[in-house]
Short mmCIF file of C-alpha atoms and ligand atoms in Angstrom, two decimals:
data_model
loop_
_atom_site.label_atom_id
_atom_site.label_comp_id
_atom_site.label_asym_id
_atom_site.label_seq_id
_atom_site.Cartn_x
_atom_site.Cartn_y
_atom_site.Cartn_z
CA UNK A 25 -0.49 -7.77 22.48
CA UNK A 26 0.43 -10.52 19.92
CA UNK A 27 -0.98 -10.08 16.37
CA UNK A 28 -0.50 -12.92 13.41
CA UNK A 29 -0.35 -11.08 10.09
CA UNK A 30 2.85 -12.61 8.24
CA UNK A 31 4.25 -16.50 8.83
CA UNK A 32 7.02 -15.32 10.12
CA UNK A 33 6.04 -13.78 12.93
CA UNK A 34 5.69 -16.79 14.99
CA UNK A 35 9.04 -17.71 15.54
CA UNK A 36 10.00 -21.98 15.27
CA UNK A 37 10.06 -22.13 18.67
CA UNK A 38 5.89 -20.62 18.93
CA UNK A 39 5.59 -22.88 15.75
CA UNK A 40 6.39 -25.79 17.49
CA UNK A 41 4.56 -25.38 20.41
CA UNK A 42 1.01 -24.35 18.19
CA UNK A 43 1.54 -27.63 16.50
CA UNK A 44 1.66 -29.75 19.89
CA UNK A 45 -1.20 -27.73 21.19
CA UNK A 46 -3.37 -28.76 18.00
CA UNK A 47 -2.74 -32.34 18.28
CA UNK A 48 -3.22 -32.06 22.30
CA UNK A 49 -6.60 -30.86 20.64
CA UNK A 50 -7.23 -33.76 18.49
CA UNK A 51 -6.64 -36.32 20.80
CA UNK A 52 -8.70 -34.40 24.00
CA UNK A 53 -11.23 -32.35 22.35
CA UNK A 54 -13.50 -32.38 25.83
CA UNK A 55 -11.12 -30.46 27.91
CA UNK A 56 -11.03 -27.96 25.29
CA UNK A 57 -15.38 -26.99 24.62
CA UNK A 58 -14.87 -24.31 27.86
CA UNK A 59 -11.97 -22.63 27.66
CA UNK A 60 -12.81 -19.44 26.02
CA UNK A 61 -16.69 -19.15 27.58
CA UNK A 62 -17.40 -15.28 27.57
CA UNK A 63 -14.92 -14.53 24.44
CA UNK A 64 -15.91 -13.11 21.52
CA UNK A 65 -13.71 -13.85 17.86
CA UNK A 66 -14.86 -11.28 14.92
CA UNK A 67 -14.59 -12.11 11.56
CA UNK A 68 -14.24 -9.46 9.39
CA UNK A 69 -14.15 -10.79 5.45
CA UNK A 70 -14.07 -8.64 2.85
CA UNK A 71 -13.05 -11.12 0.39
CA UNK A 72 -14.94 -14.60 -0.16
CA UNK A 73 -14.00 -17.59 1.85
CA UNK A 74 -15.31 -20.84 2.94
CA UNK A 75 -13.06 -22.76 4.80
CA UNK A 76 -10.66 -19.51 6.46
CA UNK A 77 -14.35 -18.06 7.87
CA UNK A 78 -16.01 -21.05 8.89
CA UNK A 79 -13.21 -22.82 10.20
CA UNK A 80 -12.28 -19.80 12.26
CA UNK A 81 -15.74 -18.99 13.64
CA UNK A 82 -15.98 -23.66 14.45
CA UNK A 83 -12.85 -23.48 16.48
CA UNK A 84 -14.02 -20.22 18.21
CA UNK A 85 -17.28 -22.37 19.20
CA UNK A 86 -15.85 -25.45 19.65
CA UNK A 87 -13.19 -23.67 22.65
CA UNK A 88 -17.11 -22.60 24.27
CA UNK A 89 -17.16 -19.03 22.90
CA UNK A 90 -19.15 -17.21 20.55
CA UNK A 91 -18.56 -14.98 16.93
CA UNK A 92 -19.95 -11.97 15.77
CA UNK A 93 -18.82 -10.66 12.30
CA UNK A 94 -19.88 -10.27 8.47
CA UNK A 95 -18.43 -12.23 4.71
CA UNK A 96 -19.43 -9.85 2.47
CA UNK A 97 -18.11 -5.90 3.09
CA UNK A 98 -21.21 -5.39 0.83
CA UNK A 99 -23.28 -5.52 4.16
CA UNK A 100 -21.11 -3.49 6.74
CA UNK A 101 -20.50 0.04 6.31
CA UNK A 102 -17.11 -0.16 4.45
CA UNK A 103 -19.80 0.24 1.67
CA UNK A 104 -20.34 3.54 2.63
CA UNK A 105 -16.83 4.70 2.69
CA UNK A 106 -15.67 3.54 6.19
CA UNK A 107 -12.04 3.47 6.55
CA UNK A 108 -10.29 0.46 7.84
CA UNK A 109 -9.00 2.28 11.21
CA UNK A 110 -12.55 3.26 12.13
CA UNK A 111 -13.96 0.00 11.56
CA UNK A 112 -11.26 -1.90 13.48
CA UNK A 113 -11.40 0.79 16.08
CA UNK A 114 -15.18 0.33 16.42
CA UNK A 115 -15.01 -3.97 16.35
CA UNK A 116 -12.31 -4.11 18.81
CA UNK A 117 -14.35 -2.34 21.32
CA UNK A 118 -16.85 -5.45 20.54
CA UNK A 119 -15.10 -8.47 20.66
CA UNK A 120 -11.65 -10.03 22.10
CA UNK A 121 -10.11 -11.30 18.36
CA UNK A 122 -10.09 -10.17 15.26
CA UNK A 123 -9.79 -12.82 12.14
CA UNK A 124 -9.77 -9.96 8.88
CA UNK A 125 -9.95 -10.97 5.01
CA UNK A 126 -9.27 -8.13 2.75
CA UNK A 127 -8.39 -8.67 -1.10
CA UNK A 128 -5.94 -5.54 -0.04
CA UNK A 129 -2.25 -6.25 0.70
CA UNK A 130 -1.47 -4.71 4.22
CA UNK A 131 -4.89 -4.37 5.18
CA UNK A 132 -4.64 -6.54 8.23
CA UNK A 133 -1.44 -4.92 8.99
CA UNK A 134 -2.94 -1.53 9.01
CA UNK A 135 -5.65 -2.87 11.31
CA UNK A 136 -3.28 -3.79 13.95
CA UNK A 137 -2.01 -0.60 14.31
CA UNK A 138 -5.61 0.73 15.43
CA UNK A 139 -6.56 -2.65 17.25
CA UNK A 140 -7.66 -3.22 20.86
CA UNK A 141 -7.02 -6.60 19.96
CA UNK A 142 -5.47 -9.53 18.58
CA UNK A 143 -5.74 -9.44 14.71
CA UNK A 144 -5.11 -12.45 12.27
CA UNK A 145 -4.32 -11.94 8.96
CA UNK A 146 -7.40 -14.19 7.29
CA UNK A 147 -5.62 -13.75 3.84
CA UNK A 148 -4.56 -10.34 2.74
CA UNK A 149 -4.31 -9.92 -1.57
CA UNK A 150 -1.54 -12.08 -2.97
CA UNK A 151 0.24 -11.21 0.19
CA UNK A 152 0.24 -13.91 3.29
CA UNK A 153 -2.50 -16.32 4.44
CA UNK A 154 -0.34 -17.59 7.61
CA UNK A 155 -3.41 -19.53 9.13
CA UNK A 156 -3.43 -21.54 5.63
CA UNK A 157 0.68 -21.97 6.42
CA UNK A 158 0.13 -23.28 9.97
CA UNK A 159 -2.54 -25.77 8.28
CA UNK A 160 -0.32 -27.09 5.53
CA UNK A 161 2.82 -27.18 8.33
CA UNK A 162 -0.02 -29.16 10.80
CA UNK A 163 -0.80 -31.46 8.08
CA UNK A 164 2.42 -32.46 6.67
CA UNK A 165 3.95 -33.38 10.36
CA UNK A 166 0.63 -35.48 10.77
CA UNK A 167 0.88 -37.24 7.21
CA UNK A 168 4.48 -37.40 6.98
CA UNK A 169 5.64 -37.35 10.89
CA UNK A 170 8.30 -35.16 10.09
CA UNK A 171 9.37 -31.41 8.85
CA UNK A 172 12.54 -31.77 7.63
CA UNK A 173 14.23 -33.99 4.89
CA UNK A 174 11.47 -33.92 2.56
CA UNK A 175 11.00 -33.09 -1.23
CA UNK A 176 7.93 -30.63 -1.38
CA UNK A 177 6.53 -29.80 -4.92
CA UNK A 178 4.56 -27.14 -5.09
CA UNK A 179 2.69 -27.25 -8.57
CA UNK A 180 0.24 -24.54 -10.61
CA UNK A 181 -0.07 -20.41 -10.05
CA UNK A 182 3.07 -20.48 -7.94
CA UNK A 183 2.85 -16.31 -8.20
CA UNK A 184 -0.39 -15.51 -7.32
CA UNK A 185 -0.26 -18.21 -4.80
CA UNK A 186 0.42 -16.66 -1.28
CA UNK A 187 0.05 -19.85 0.19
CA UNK A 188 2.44 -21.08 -1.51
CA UNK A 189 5.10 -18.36 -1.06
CA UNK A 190 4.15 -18.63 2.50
CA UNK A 191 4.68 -22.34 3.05
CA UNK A 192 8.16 -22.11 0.92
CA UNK A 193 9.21 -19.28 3.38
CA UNK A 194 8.35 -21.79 6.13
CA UNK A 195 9.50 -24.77 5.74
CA UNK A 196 12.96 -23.80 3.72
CA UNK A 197 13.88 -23.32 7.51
CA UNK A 198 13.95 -27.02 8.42
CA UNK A 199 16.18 -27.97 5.06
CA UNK A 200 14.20 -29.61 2.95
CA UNK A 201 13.98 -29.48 -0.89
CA UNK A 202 11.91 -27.59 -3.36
CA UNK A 203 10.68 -28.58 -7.06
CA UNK A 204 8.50 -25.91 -8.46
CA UNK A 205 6.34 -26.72 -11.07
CA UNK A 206 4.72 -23.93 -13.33
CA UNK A 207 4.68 -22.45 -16.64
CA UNK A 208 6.49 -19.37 -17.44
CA UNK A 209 4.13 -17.28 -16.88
CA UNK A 210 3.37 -18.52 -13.19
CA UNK A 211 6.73 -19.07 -11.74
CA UNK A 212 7.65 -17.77 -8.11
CA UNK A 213 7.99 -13.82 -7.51
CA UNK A 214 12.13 -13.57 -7.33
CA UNK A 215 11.85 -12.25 -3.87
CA UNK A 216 10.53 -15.77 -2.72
CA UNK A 217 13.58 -17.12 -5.20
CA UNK A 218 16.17 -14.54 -3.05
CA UNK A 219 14.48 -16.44 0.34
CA UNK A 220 15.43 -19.89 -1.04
CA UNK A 221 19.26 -18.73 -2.15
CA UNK A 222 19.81 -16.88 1.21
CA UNK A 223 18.64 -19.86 3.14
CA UNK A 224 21.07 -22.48 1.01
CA UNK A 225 17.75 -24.22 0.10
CA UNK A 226 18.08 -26.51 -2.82
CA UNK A 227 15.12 -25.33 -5.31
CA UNK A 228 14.56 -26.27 -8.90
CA UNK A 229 11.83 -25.00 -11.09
CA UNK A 230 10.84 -27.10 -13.92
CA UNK A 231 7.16 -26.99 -16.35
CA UNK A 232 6.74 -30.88 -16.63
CA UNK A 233 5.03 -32.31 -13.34
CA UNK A 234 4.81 -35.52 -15.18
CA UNK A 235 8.97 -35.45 -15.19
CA UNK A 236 9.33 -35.09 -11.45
CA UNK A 237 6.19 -36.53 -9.49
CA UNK A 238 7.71 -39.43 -8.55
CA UNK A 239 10.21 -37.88 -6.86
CA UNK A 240 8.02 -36.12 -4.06
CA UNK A 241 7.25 -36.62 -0.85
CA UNK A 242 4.35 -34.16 -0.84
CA UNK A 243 3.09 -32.61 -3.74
CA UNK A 244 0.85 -29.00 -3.11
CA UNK A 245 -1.73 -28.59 -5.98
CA UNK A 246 -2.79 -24.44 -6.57
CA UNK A 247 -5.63 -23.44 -8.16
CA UNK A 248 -5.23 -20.50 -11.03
CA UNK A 249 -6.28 -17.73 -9.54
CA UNK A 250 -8.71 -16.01 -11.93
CA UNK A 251 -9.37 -12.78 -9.27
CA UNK A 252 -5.71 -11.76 -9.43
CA UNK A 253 -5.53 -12.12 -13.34
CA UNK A 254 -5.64 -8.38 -14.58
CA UNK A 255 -6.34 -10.61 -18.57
CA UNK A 256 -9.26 -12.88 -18.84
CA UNK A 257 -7.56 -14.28 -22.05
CA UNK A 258 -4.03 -15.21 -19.74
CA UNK A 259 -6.34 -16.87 -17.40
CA UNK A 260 -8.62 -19.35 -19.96
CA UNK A 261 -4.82 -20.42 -21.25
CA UNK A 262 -3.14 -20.85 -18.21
CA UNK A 263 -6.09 -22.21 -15.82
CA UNK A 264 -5.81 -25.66 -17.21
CA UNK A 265 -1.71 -26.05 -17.33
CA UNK A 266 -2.07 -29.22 -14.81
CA UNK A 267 -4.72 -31.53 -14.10
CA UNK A 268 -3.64 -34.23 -11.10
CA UNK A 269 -5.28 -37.35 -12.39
CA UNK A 270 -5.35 -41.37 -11.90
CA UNK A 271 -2.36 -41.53 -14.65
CA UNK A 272 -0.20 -39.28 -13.63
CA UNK A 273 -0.34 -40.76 -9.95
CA UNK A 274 0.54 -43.80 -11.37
CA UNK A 275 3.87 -42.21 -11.47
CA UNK A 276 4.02 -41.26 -7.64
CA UNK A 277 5.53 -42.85 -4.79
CA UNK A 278 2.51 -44.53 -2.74
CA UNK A 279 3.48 -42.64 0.52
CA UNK A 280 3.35 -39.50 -1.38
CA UNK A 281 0.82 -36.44 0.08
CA UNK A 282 -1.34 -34.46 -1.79
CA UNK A 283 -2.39 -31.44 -0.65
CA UNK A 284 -4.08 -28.52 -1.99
CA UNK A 285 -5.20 -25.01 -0.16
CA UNK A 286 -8.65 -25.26 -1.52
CA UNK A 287 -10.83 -24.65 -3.32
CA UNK A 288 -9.90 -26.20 -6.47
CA UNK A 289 -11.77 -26.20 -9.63
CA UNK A 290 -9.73 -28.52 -12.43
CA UNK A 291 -6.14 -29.44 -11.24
CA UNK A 292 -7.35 -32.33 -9.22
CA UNK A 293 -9.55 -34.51 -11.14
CA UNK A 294 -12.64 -35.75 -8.42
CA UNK A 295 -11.14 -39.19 -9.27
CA UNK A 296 -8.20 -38.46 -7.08
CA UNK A 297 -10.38 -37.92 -4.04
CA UNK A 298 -10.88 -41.77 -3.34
CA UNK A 299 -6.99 -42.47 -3.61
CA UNK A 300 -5.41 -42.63 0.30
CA UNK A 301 -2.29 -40.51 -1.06
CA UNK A 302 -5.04 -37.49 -1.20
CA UNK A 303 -4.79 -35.60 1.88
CA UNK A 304 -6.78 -32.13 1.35
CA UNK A 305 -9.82 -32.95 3.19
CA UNK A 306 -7.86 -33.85 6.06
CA UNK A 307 -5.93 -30.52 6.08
CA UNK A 308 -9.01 -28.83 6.03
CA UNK A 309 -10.08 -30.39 9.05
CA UNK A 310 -6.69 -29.64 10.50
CA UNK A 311 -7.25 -26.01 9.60
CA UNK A 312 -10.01 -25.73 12.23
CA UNK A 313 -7.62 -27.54 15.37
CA UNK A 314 -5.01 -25.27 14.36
CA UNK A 315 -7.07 -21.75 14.37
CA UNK A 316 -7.95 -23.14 17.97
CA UNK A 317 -4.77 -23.16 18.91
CA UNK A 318 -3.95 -20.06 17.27
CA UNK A 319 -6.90 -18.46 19.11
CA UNK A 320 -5.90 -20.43 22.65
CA UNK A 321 -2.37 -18.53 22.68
CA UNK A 322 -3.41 -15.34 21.21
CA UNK A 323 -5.79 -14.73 23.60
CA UNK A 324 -3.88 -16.10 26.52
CA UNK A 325 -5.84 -18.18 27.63
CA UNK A 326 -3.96 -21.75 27.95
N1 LIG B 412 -7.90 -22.13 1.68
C1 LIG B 412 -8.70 -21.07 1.78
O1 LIG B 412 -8.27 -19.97 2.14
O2 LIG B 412 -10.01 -21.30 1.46
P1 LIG B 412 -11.15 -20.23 1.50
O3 LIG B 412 -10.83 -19.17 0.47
O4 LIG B 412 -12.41 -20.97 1.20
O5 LIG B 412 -11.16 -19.62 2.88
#
């Protein structure tokens, strides 16, 4: 039994062949709405999400089968002291897959251990959000047609980020360059740093995203993550560092992509949205043909 709780365990090989499954997908939805009839995916969030749930529990429909599951641990019976063994014990009798949120690092891990089933890592702390990985990995070969050879800058709350650390583990395997843009404060844990050296990727970190922007072929906008601040104060003086406007783009190469996790609350400006470089509603549509794929090969079904 596979489970997906870290990036790196699918290997380039599984990578590649999720990615041509998503955009077999896209282009022939209909032979996909029947496939997993009688299966049930559980989503287990004990953290907030929009797009990781809902996108999950749409691709689990949209393959024919159905989802059972809770968003708020507030409302299961973690509240009353459950342990995370018992209640994966107890879901995996329920359902076929398991797609688990938990603010705590290792918390998915720990599930698979007692799982009957499949589990995905949903986002786990400042840890790994892989399904967010295969997303941004989805979208860049569909915006840019290509993994390799690129300049990626990754720009904002580069520690608290785990998407970000995530994607840099990633794609520093098919050579391509980094600029990392943060202040102080926010730069990349060193461990991400040690990846980069022991990979011979060529990395630069720099504060000024006005100095390099025209120099990237994507750039990935982070949000400030306020829930992993342990200072209120650190967070009202960071959260604003960047702010992706109409004037800075004016900078940018026009085939640059812009993409961003989501959600964001000031570093893209709502004026941005209209501009055909800006590519984060797209990714979050990817997001959903991606999970299905993810869900197709976990469960063996295809
Ligand atoms: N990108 C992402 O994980 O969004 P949600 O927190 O809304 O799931």
């Amino acid at each position: 039994m596979r489970h997906l709780i870290d990036p790196m365990d699918i290997s380039m090989t599984e990578l590649k062949d999720l990615l041509d499954l998503a955009e077999e997908i896209i282009k022939k939805k209909e032979d996909f709405n029947q496939v997993c009839k009688g299966k049930i995916l559980g989503t287990l969030f004990y953290e907030p999400s929009t797009r990781t749930r809902l996108s999950f529990e749409a691709a689990m429909l949209r393959l024919g089968g159905s989802v059972i599951g809770f968003s708020d641990a507030g409302v299961s019976s973690a509240i009353k002291g459950e342990s995370i063994p018992d209640t994966i014990r107890t879901v995996s009798s329920y359902v076929d897959i398991i797609a688990m949120r938990h603010p705590k690092e290792g918390a998915p891990k720990l599930a698979s251990y007692y799982s009957f089933v499949p589990i995905i890592n949903a986002g786990d702390g400042g840890h790994y959000h892989p399904t967010q990985t295969l997303t941004d990995i989805l979208t860049i070969r569909l915006k840019k047609g290509q993994l390799s050879n690129l300049t990626i800058g990754l720009c904002g709350d580069l520690k608290f980020g785990r998407t970000v650390h995530s994607l840099i583990k990633s794609m520093s395997s098919y050579g391509n360059k980094f600029i990392l843009i943060s202040p102080q404060e926010l730069q990349i844990p060193q461990y991400i740093k040690m990846e980069l050296f022991n990979k011979n990727s060529s990395f630069m970190e720099v504060e000024s995203l006005e100095d390099v922007i025209d120099k990237l072929d994507i750039l990935y906008m982070t949000r400030v993550q306020r829930e992993r601040f342990f200072n209120e104060e650190d967070y009202i003086r960071l959260k604003d560092s960047y702010i992706l406007d109409k004037e800075k783009l004016k900078l940018a190469r026009k085939d640059l992509c812009i993409l961003h996790p989501l959600p964001r609350v000031n570093e893209i400006s709502y004026e941005v949205d209209d501009d055909p470089r800006a590519c984060y509603f797209e990714q979050v549509k990817y997001g959903m043909y991606i999970r299905m794929a993810l869900i197709l090969r976990l469960l063996g079904v295809m």
